[in-house]
């Protein structure tokens, strides 16, 4: 059960879109993939065709239910999503309080999913330090920090390297933490220069660079992955490459012929 935390020191970097497209790429390669949303904006579900009017999720009942897998939705072949769901302010505060006050709260809720054989889990988080990211970090196999090719992201690099994103603890003690540069644009001098600097500074810790591609927002608008919407686009190629690097680092085995019990899902 590889668990990848996809996080960022600031908002607006396309982190949720990256999470969804990486999930699709890994699922297309033959892995069963679950995308979990820890962001109160509840936007990850929209990338998997869940209607805007569907407010189901795990957070509203997380305090009552010991098994959050009951809120998993099927999103296609090999593809599942666990939405944050629509919540009241009180429900959000209770959830975050439980994350900070009970060190086993998150592990209990996700237990059946964390122990599901061969399942790859990608978790999407709010930008910056947050209770969910801190709580799940000891369970994670990898952290993937998403940055833009801009000076604002560049200025936050020391913030990440000093472990401030994960509350002072090293981002990952298992496979390690890596970086991804999103929306790099070679037509813009700043974007090109920042990308080149990050490539030199981060070396092997930079898993990939996703080129700015107008097909991506168009795919989002149609609730499709970039791989389904425009398989020959530059962004689709970049996403595919990053997914293969993640699979290589985590030793994700594909196509071993093993059949496991179906995930319990509530469907659409």
PDB file of C-alpha atoms in Angstrom:
ATOM      1  CA  UNK A   1       0.000   0.000   0.000  1.00  0.00           C
ATOM      2  CA  UNK A   2       2.106   2.957  -1.167  1.00  0.00           C
ATOM      3  CA  UNK A   3       0.815   6.282   0.201  1.00  0.00           C
ATOM      4  CA  UNK A   4       1.902   9.490  -1.550  1.00  0.00           C
ATOM      5  CA  UNK A   5       1.181  12.900   0.006  1.00  0.00           C
ATOM      6  CA  UNK A   6       0.875  15.654  -2.595  1.00  0.00           C
ATOM      7  CA  UNK A   7       1.312  19.017  -0.922  1.00  0.00           C
ATOM      8  CA  UNK A   8       2.448  22.579  -1.527  1.00  0.00           C
ATOM      9  CA  UNK A   9       3.619  25.574   0.531  1.00  0.00           C
ATOM     10  CA  UNK A  10       1.157  27.867  -1.264  1.00  0.00           C
ATOM     11  CA  UNK A  11      -2.115  27.740  -3.146  1.00  0.00           C
ATOM     12  CA  UNK A  12      -2.792  28.148  -6.843  1.00  0.00           C
ATOM     13  CA  UNK A  13      -0.097  25.744  -8.022  1.00  0.00           C
ATOM     14  CA  UNK A  14      -2.454  23.203  -9.619  1.00  0.00           C
ATOM     15  CA  UNK A  15      -1.804  20.595  -6.928  1.00  0.00           C
ATOM     16  CA  UNK A  16      -5.285  19.062  -7.043  1.00  0.00           C
ATOM     17  CA  UNK A  17      -5.157  18.770 -10.824  1.00  0.00           C
ATOM     18  CA  UNK A  18      -1.741  17.103 -10.553  1.00  0.00           C
ATOM     19  CA  UNK A  19      -3.095  14.656  -7.955  1.00  0.00           C
ATOM     20  CA  UNK A  20      -6.030  13.661 -10.154  1.00  0.00           C
ATOM     21  CA  UNK A  21      -3.960  13.243 -13.311  1.00  0.00           C
ATOM     22  CA  UNK A  22      -1.276  11.198 -11.543  1.00  0.00           C
ATOM     23  CA  UNK A  23      -4.039   8.982 -10.141  1.00  0.00           C
ATOM     24  CA  UNK A  24      -5.417   8.436 -13.637  1.00  0.00           C
ATOM     25  CA  UNK A  25      -1.939   7.689 -15.010  1.00  0.00           C
ATOM     26  CA  UNK A  26      -1.216   5.069 -12.334  1.00  0.00           C
ATOM     27  CA  UNK A  27      -4.668   3.508 -12.778  1.00  0.00           C
ATOM     28  CA  UNK A  28      -4.168   3.278 -16.549  1.00  0.00           C
ATOM     29  CA  UNK A  29      -0.935   1.384 -15.937  1.00  0.00           C
ATOM     30  CA  UNK A  30      -2.857  -1.322 -14.067  1.00  0.00           C
ATOM     31  CA  UNK A  31      -2.755  -0.292 -10.397  1.00  0.00           C
ATOM     32  CA  UNK A  32      -5.824   0.177  -8.231  1.00  0.00           C
ATOM     33  CA  UNK A  33      -5.645   3.827  -7.167  1.00  0.00           C
ATOM     34  CA  UNK A  34      -7.467   5.786  -4.479  1.00  0.00           C
ATOM     35  CA  UNK A  35      -7.382   9.594  -4.397  1.00  0.00           C
ATOM     36  CA  UNK A  36      -8.179  11.110  -0.975  1.00  0.00           C
ATOM     37  CA  UNK A  37      -9.158  14.744  -0.507  1.00  0.00           C
ATOM     38  CA  UNK A  38      -8.077  16.455   2.728  1.00  0.00           C
ATOM     39  CA  UNK A  39      -8.996  19.944   1.527  1.00  0.00           C
ATOM     40  CA  UNK A  40     -12.228  21.566   2.730  1.00  0.00           C
ATOM     41  CA  UNK A  41     -12.715  23.016  -0.775  1.00  0.00           C
ATOM     42  CA  UNK A  42     -13.787  19.485  -1.760  1.00  0.00           C
ATOM     43  CA  UNK A  43     -12.604  19.996  -5.352  1.00  0.00           C
ATOM     44  CA  UNK A  44     -10.755  16.738  -6.043  1.00  0.00           C
ATOM     45  CA  UNK A  45     -14.011  14.836  -6.690  1.00  0.00           C
ATOM     46  CA  UNK A  46     -14.828  17.100  -9.653  1.00  0.00           C
ATOM     47  CA  UNK A  47     -11.837  15.700 -11.560  1.00  0.00           C
ATOM     48  CA  UNK A  48     -13.427  12.249 -11.382  1.00  0.00           C
ATOM     49  CA  UNK A  49     -16.860  13.124 -12.741  1.00  0.00           C
ATOM     50  CA  UNK A  50     -18.600  13.410  -9.370  1.00  0.00           C
ATOM     51  CA  UNK A  51     -21.487  15.878  -9.839  1.00  0.00           C
ATOM     52  CA  UNK A  52     -21.142  19.288  -8.201  1.00  0.00           C
ATOM     53  CA  UNK A  53     -24.424  18.619  -6.386  1.00  0.00           C
ATOM     54  CA  UNK A  54     -23.057  15.418  -4.771  1.00  0.00           C
ATOM     55  CA  UNK A  55     -21.903  16.449  -1.303  1.00  0.00           C
ATOM     56  CA  UNK A  56     -21.016  12.987   0.014  1.00  0.00           C
ATOM     57  CA  UNK A  57     -17.718  12.572   1.818  1.00  0.00           C
ATOM     58  CA  UNK A  58     -16.029  11.135   4.878  1.00  0.00           C
ATOM     59  CA  UNK A  59     -15.377  14.207   7.057  1.00  0.00           C
ATOM     60  CA  UNK A  60     -18.955  14.945   8.173  1.00  0.00           C
ATOM     61  CA  UNK A  61     -19.229  11.485   9.773  1.00  0.00           C
ATOM     62  CA  UNK A  62     -15.552  10.911  10.591  1.00  0.00           C
ATOM     63  CA  UNK A  63     -16.179  11.388  14.310  1.00  0.00           C
ATOM     64  CA  UNK A  64     -18.935   8.748  14.304  1.00  0.00           C
ATOM     65  CA  UNK A  65     -17.613   6.204  11.808  1.00  0.00           C
ATOM     66  CA  UNK A  66     -14.473   4.183  12.519  1.00  0.00           C
ATOM     67  CA  UNK A  67     -14.191   3.121   8.876  1.00  0.00           C
ATOM     68  CA  UNK A  68     -14.018   5.899   6.287  1.00  0.00           C
ATOM     69  CA  UNK A  69     -13.869   3.427   3.401  1.00  0.00           C
ATOM     70  CA  UNK A  70     -17.685   3.443   3.407  1.00  0.00           C
ATOM     71  CA  UNK A  71     -17.494   6.867   1.738  1.00  0.00           C
ATOM     72  CA  UNK A  72     -15.250   5.746  -1.151  1.00  0.00           C
ATOM     73  CA  UNK A  73     -16.756   6.352  -4.605  1.00  0.00           C
ATOM     74  CA  UNK A  74     -15.919   4.396  -7.757  1.00  0.00           C
ATOM     75  CA  UNK A  75     -14.546   6.727 -10.428  1.00  0.00           C
ATOM     76  CA  UNK A  76     -13.758   4.326 -13.270  1.00  0.00           C
ATOM     77  CA  UNK A  77     -11.621   1.310 -14.050  1.00  0.00           C
ATOM     78  CA  UNK A  78      -9.117   0.840 -11.183  1.00  0.00           C
ATOM     79  CA  UNK A  79      -9.978   4.351  -9.980  1.00  0.00           C
ATOM     80  CA  UNK A  80     -11.551   5.403  -6.675  1.00  0.00           C
ATOM     81  CA  UNK A  81     -11.991   8.694  -4.834  1.00  0.00           C
ATOM     82  CA  UNK A  82     -12.652   9.527  -1.167  1.00  0.00           C
ATOM     83  CA  UNK A  83     -14.134  13.055  -1.184  1.00  0.00           C
ATOM     84  CA  UNK A  84     -13.826  15.476   1.714  1.00  0.00           C
ATOM     85  CA  UNK A  85     -17.545  16.180   1.323  1.00  0.00           C
ATOM     86  CA  UNK A  86     -19.730  19.132   2.162  1.00  0.00           C
ATOM     87  CA  UNK A  87     -19.387  20.036   5.843  1.00  0.00           C
ATOM     88  CA  UNK A  88     -20.494  22.647   8.320  1.00  0.00           C
ATOM     89  CA  UNK A  89     -17.930  24.811  10.066  1.00  0.00           C
ATOM     90  CA  UNK A  90     -18.514  22.857  13.258  1.00  0.00           C
ATOM     91  CA  UNK A  91     -17.857  19.545  11.503  1.00  0.00           C
ATOM     92  CA  UNK A  92     -14.635  20.889   9.995  1.00  0.00           C
ATOM     93  CA  UNK A  93     -13.398  22.125  13.357  1.00  0.00           C
ATOM     94  CA  UNK A  94     -14.223  18.808  15.066  1.00  0.00           C
ATOM     95  CA  UNK A  95     -12.361  16.908  12.343  1.00  0.00           C
ATOM     96  CA  UNK A  96      -9.267  19.106  12.652  1.00  0.00           C
ATOM     97  CA  UNK A  97      -9.395  18.931  16.459  1.00  0.00           C
ATOM     98  CA  UNK A  98      -9.444  15.121  16.289  1.00  0.00           C
ATOM     99  CA  UNK A  99      -6.481  15.156  13.902  1.00  0.00           C
ATOM    100  CA  UNK A 100      -4.404  17.208  16.330  1.00  0.00           C
ATOM    101  CA  UNK A 101      -5.557  15.681  19.636  1.00  0.00           C
ATOM    102  CA  UNK A 102      -5.694  11.970  18.739  1.00  0.00           C
ATOM    103  CA  UNK A 103      -2.551  10.583  17.101  1.00  0.00           C
ATOM    104  CA  UNK A 104      -4.407   7.442  15.980  1.00  0.00           C
ATOM    105  CA  UNK A 105      -7.560   9.145  14.655  1.00  0.00           C
ATOM    106  CA  UNK A 106      -6.488   9.221  11.021  1.00  0.00           C
ATOM    107  CA  UNK A 107      -4.877   5.778  11.046  1.00  0.00           C
ATOM    108  CA  UNK A 108      -8.094   4.249  12.460  1.00  0.00           C
ATOM    109  CA  UNK A 109     -10.323   5.906   9.897  1.00  0.00           C
ATOM    110  CA  UNK A 110      -8.152   4.825   6.976  1.00  0.00           C
ATOM    111  CA  UNK A 111      -7.130   1.426   8.400  1.00  0.00           C
ATOM    112  CA  UNK A 112      -8.991  -0.789   5.930  1.00  0.00           C
ATOM    113  CA  UNK A 113      -7.735   1.298   3.012  1.00  0.00           C
ATOM    114  CA  UNK A 114      -4.149   1.448   4.248  1.00  0.00           C
ATOM    115  CA  UNK A 115      -4.157  -2.333   4.519  1.00  0.00           C
ATOM    116  CA  UNK A 116      -5.816  -3.077   1.185  1.00  0.00           C
ATOM    117  CA  UNK A 117      -3.327  -5.186  -0.850  1.00  0.00           C
ATOM    118  CA  UNK A 118      -1.786  -3.408  -3.835  1.00  0.00           C
ATOM    119  CA  UNK A 119      -3.803  -0.202  -3.478  1.00  0.00           C
ATOM    120  CA  UNK A 120      -1.927   2.997  -4.385  1.00  0.00           C
ATOM    121  CA  UNK A 121      -3.153   6.002  -2.397  1.00  0.00           C
ATOM    122  CA  UNK A 122      -2.614   9.615  -3.462  1.00  0.00           C
ATOM    123  CA  UNK A 123      -3.619  12.188  -0.854  1.00  0.00           C
ATOM    124  CA  UNK A 124      -4.307  15.837  -1.719  1.00  0.00           C
ATOM    125  CA  UNK A 125      -3.877  18.494   1.003  1.00  0.00           C
ATOM    126  CA  UNK A 126      -4.651  22.179   1.526  1.00  0.00           C
ATOM    127  CA  UNK A 127      -1.706  24.505   0.815  1.00  0.00           C
ATOM    128  CA  UNK A 128       0.749  25.226   3.607  1.00  0.00           C
ATOM    129  CA  UNK A 129       1.100  23.461   6.977  1.00  0.00           C
ATOM    130  CA  UNK A 130      -2.158  21.810   8.084  1.00  0.00           C
ATOM    131  CA  UNK A 131      -3.316  19.237  10.680  1.00  0.00           C
ATOM    132  CA  UNK A 132      -4.077  16.502   8.129  1.00  0.00           C
ATOM    133  CA  UNK A 133      -0.643  16.666   6.517  1.00  0.00           C
ATOM    134  CA  UNK A 134       1.092  16.529   9.885  1.00  0.00           C
ATOM    135  CA  UNK A 135      -1.086  13.625  11.044  1.00  0.00           C
ATOM    136  CA  UNK A 136      -0.583  11.486   7.950  1.00  0.00           C
ATOM    137  CA  UNK A 137       3.129  12.154   7.446  1.00  0.00           C
ATOM    138  CA  UNK A 138       4.320   9.240   9.669  1.00  0.00           C
ATOM    139  CA  UNK A 139       2.228   6.867   7.517  1.00  0.00           C
ATOM    140  CA  UNK A 140       3.334   8.230   4.139  1.00  0.00           C
ATOM    141  CA  UNK A 141       5.791   6.522   1.827  1.00  0.00           C
ATOM    142  CA  UNK A 142       6.548   9.679  -0.151  1.00  0.00           C
ATOM    143  CA  UNK A 143       5.840  13.405  -0.153  1.00  0.00           C
ATOM    144  CA  UNK A 144       5.576  15.166  -3.493  1.00  0.00           C
ATOM    145  CA  UNK A 145       5.835  18.951  -3.127  1.00  0.00           C
ATOM    146  CA  UNK A 146       4.272  20.837  -6.029  1.00  0.00           C
ATOM    147  CA  UNK A 147       5.720  24.205  -7.040  1.00  0.00           C
ATOM    148  CA  UNK A 148       5.159  26.682  -9.845  1.00  0.00           C
ATOM    149  CA  UNK A 149       7.995  27.932 -11.995  1.00  0.00           C
ATOM    150  CA  UNK A 150       7.773  31.388 -10.398  1.00  0.00           C
ATOM    151  CA  UNK A 151       9.686  33.499  -7.895  1.00  0.00           C
ATOM    152  CA  UNK A 152       7.061  33.015  -5.154  1.00  0.00           C
ATOM    153  CA  UNK A 153       7.622  29.253  -5.156  1.00  0.00           C
ATOM    154  CA  UNK A 154      11.356  29.804  -5.293  1.00  0.00           C
ATOM    155  CA  UNK A 155      11.239  32.002  -2.187  1.00  0.00           C
ATOM    156  CA  UNK A 156       9.459  29.223  -0.268  1.00  0.00           C
ATOM    157  CA  UNK A 157      12.056  26.554  -1.015  1.00  0.00           C
ATOM    158  CA  UNK A 158      13.965  27.155   2.288  1.00  0.00           C
ATOM    159  CA  UNK A 159      10.616  26.969   4.095  1.00  0.00           C
ATOM    160  CA  UNK A 160      10.174  23.425   2.734  1.00  0.00           C
ATOM    161  CA  UNK A 161      13.764  22.330   3.261  1.00  0.00           C
ATOM    162  CA  UNK A 162      13.577  23.501   6.896  1.00  0.00           C
ATOM    163  CA  UNK A 163      10.591  21.145   7.365  1.00  0.00           C
ATOM    164  CA  UNK A 164       8.174  23.955   8.220  1.00  0.00           C
ATOM    165  CA  UNK A 165       5.570  22.455   5.865  1.00  0.00           C
ATOM    166  CA  UNK A 166       5.284  19.368   8.058  1.00  0.00           C
ATOM    167  CA  UNK A 167       5.472  21.005  11.476  1.00  0.00           C
ATOM    168  CA  UNK A 168       9.226  20.777  11.987  1.00  0.00           C
ATOM    169  CA  UNK A 169       9.472  17.050  11.267  1.00  0.00           C
ATOM    170  CA  UNK A 170      11.337  15.731   8.195  1.00  0.00           C
ATOM    171  CA  UNK A 171       8.806  15.488   5.332  1.00  0.00           C
ATOM    172  CA  UNK A 172       9.377  11.769   4.867  1.00  0.00           C
ATOM    173  CA  UNK A 173      11.460   9.088   6.539  1.00  0.00           C
ATOM    174  CA  UNK A 174      10.654   6.299   4.059  1.00  0.00           C
ATOM    175  CA  UNK A 175      11.131   6.862   0.315  1.00  0.00           C
ATOM    176  CA  UNK A 176      11.850  10.547   0.925  1.00  0.00           C
ATOM    177  CA  UNK A 177      10.362  13.781  -0.350  1.00  0.00           C
ATOM    178  CA  UNK A 178      10.479  15.005  -3.908  1.00  0.00           C
ATOM    179  CA  UNK A 179       9.465  18.031  -5.948  1.00  0.00           C
ATOM    180  CA  UNK A 180       7.383  18.657  -9.027  1.00  0.00           C
ATOM    181  CA  UNK A 181       7.377  21.873 -11.061  1.00  0.00           C
ATOM    182  CA  UNK A 182       3.980  22.580 -12.592  1.00  0.00           C
ATOM    183  CA  UNK A 183       2.974  24.891 -15.464  1.00  0.00           C
ATOM    184  CA  UNK A 184       6.510  25.631 -16.636  1.00  0.00           C
ATOM    185  CA  UNK A 185       6.417  27.958 -19.656  1.00  0.00           C
ATOM    186  CA  UNK A 186       9.516  28.205 -21.843  1.00  0.00           C
ATOM    187  CA  UNK A 187       8.081  31.279 -23.556  1.00  0.00           C
ATOM    188  CA  UNK A 188       8.465  33.298 -20.351  1.00  0.00           C
ATOM    189  CA  UNK A 189      11.935  34.279 -19.166  1.00  0.00           C
ATOM    190  CA  UNK A 190      11.148  34.051 -15.440  1.00  0.00           C
ATOM    191  CA  UNK A 191       9.486  30.667 -15.793  1.00  0.00           C
ATOM    192  CA  UNK A 192      12.366  29.317 -17.860  1.00  0.00           C
ATOM    193  CA  UNK A 193      15.004  30.659 -15.457  1.00  0.00           C
ATOM    194  CA  UNK A 194      13.245  29.407 -12.322  1.00  0.00           C
ATOM    195  CA  UNK A 195      12.767  25.961 -13.856  1.00  0.00           C
ATOM    196  CA  UNK A 196      16.461  25.772 -14.760  1.00  0.00           C
ATOM    197  CA  UNK A 197      17.468  26.896 -11.248  1.00  0.00           C
ATOM    198  CA  UNK A 198      15.222  24.298  -9.581  1.00  0.00           C
ATOM    199  CA  UNK A 199      16.549  21.561 -11.858  1.00  0.00           C
ATOM    200  CA  UNK A 200      20.083  22.430 -10.811  1.00  0.00           C
ATOM    201  CA  UNK A 201      19.267  22.966  -7.119  1.00  0.00           C
ATOM    202  CA  UNK A 202      17.061  19.916  -6.573  1.00  0.00           C
ATOM    203  CA  UNK A 203      18.783  17.382  -8.818  1.00  0.00           C
ATOM    204  CA  UNK A 204      17.321  13.888  -8.405  1.00  0.00           C
ATOM    205  CA  UNK A 205      14.738  15.196  -5.931  1.00  0.00           C
ATOM    206  CA  UNK A 206      12.950  16.891  -8.837  1.00  0.00           C
ATOM    207  CA  UNK A 207      10.706  14.153 -10.216  1.00  0.00           C
ATOM    208  CA  UNK A 208       9.569  16.130 -13.216  1.00  0.00           C
ATOM    209  CA  UNK A 209       8.469  19.333 -14.897  1.00  0.00           C
ATOM    210  CA  UNK A 210       4.942  19.650 -16.285  1.00  0.00           C
ATOM    211  CA  UNK A 211       4.755  22.095 -19.154  1.00  0.00           C
ATOM    212  CA  UNK A 212       2.034  24.719 -19.281  1.00  0.00           C
ATOM    213  CA  UNK A 213      -0.637  23.331 -21.604  1.00  0.00           C
ATOM    214  CA  UNK A 214      -4.045  24.809 -22.407  1.00  0.00           C
ATOM    215  CA  UNK A 215      -5.403  21.280 -22.737  1.00  0.00           C
ATOM    216  CA  UNK A 216      -5.214  20.907 -18.947  1.00  0.00           C
ATOM    217  CA  UNK A 217      -7.879  23.504 -17.980  1.00  0.00           C
ATOM    218  CA  UNK A 218      -9.992  22.288 -20.903  1.00  0.00           C
ATOM    219  CA  UNK A 219      -9.758  18.735 -19.572  1.00  0.00           C
ATOM    220  CA  UNK A 220     -10.686  20.000 -16.088  1.00  0.00           C
ATOM    221  CA  UNK A 221     -13.732  21.760 -17.465  1.00  0.00           C
ATOM    222  CA  UNK A 222     -14.924  18.509 -19.047  1.00  0.00           C
ATOM    223  CA  UNK A 223     -14.127  16.510 -15.869  1.00  0.00           C
ATOM    224  CA  UNK A 224     -11.620  14.336 -17.692  1.00  0.00           C
ATOM    225  CA  UNK A 225      -7.987  13.514 -17.143  1.00  0.00           C
ATOM    226  CA  UNK A 226      -5.486  15.100 -19.502  1.00  0.00           C
ATOM    227  CA  UNK A 227      -4.598  11.557 -20.602  1.00  0.00           C
ATOM    228  CA  UNK A 228      -8.156  10.951 -21.834  1.00  0.00           C
ATOM    229  CA  UNK A 229      -8.765  14.467 -23.133  1.00  0.00           C
ATOM    230  CA  UNK A 230      -5.519  14.932 -25.080  1.00  0.00           C
ATOM    231  CA  UNK A 231      -3.223  11.924 -24.873  1.00  0.00           C
ATOM    232  CA  UNK A 232      -0.646  13.473 -27.221  1.00  0.00           C
ATOM    233  CA  UNK A 233      -0.336  16.767 -25.341  1.00  0.00           C
ATOM    234  CA  UNK A 234       2.881  17.857 -23.661  1.00  0.00           C
ATOM    235  CA  UNK A 235       1.258  17.789 -20.209  1.00  0.00           C
ATOM    236  CA  UNK A 236       0.002  14.225 -20.740  1.00  0.00           C
ATOM    237  CA  UNK A 237       3.532  13.097 -21.620  1.00  0.00           C
ATOM    238  CA  UNK A 238       4.950  14.875 -18.538  1.00  0.00           C
ATOM    239  CA  UNK A 239       2.341  13.367 -16.195  1.00  0.00           C
ATOM    240  CA  UNK A 240       2.969   9.889 -17.576  1.00  0.00           C
ATOM    241  CA  UNK A 241       6.702  10.279 -16.990  1.00  0.00           C
ATOM    242  CA  UNK A 242       6.251  11.454 -13.387  1.00  0.00           C
ATOM    243  CA  UNK A 243       3.866   8.562 -12.649  1.00  0.00           C
ATOM    244  CA  UNK A 244       6.459   6.071 -13.901  1.00  0.00           C
ATOM    245  CA  UNK A 245       9.135   7.644 -11.712  1.00  0.00           C
ATOM    246  CA  UNK A 246       6.863   7.410  -8.663  1.00  0.00           C
ATOM    247  CA  UNK A 247       6.126   3.760  -9.479  1.00  0.00           C
ATOM    248  CA  UNK A 248       9.847   3.076  -9.842  1.00  0.00           C
ATOM    249  CA  UNK A 249      10.790   4.691  -6.528  1.00  0.00           C
ATOM    250  CA  UNK A 250       7.999   2.993  -4.575  1.00  0.00           C
ATOM    251  CA  UNK A 251       8.357  -0.365  -6.310  1.00  0.00           C
ATOM    252  CA  UNK A 252       4.737  -0.409  -7.461  1.00  0.00           C
ATOM    253  CA  UNK A 253       4.130  -3.749  -9.168  1.00  0.00           C
ATOM    254  CA  UNK A 254       1.676  -3.781 -12.053  1.00  0.00           C
ATOM    255  CA  UNK A 255      -0.032  -6.709 -13.751  1.00  0.00           C
ATOM    256  CA  UNK A 256       0.966  -9.474 -11.337  1.00  0.00           C
ATOM    257  CA  UNK A 257      -2.342 -11.241 -11.930  1.00  0.00           C
ATOM    258  CA  UNK A 258      -3.401 -11.023  -8.294  1.00  0.00           C
ATOM    259  CA  UNK A 259      -7.118 -10.516  -7.719  1.00  0.00           C
ATOM    260  CA  UNK A 260      -8.177  -8.960  -4.405  1.00  0.00           C
ATOM    261  CA  UNK A 261     -11.603  -8.375  -2.926  1.00  0.00           C
ATOM    262  CA  UNK A 262     -13.378  -5.341  -4.314  1.00  0.00           C
ATOM    263  CA  UNK A 263     -13.146  -2.078  -2.428  1.00  0.00           C
ATOM    264  CA  UNK A 264     -16.370  -1.253  -0.638  1.00  0.00           C
ATOM    265  CA  UNK A 265     -17.765   1.752  -2.436  1.00  0.00           C
ATOM    266  CA  UNK A 266     -21.054   3.612  -2.370  1.00  0.00           C
ATOM    267  CA  UNK A 267     -20.937   4.319  -6.103  1.00  0.00           C
ATOM    268  CA  UNK A 268     -22.353   7.420  -7.724  1.00  0.00           C
TER     269      UNK A 268
END
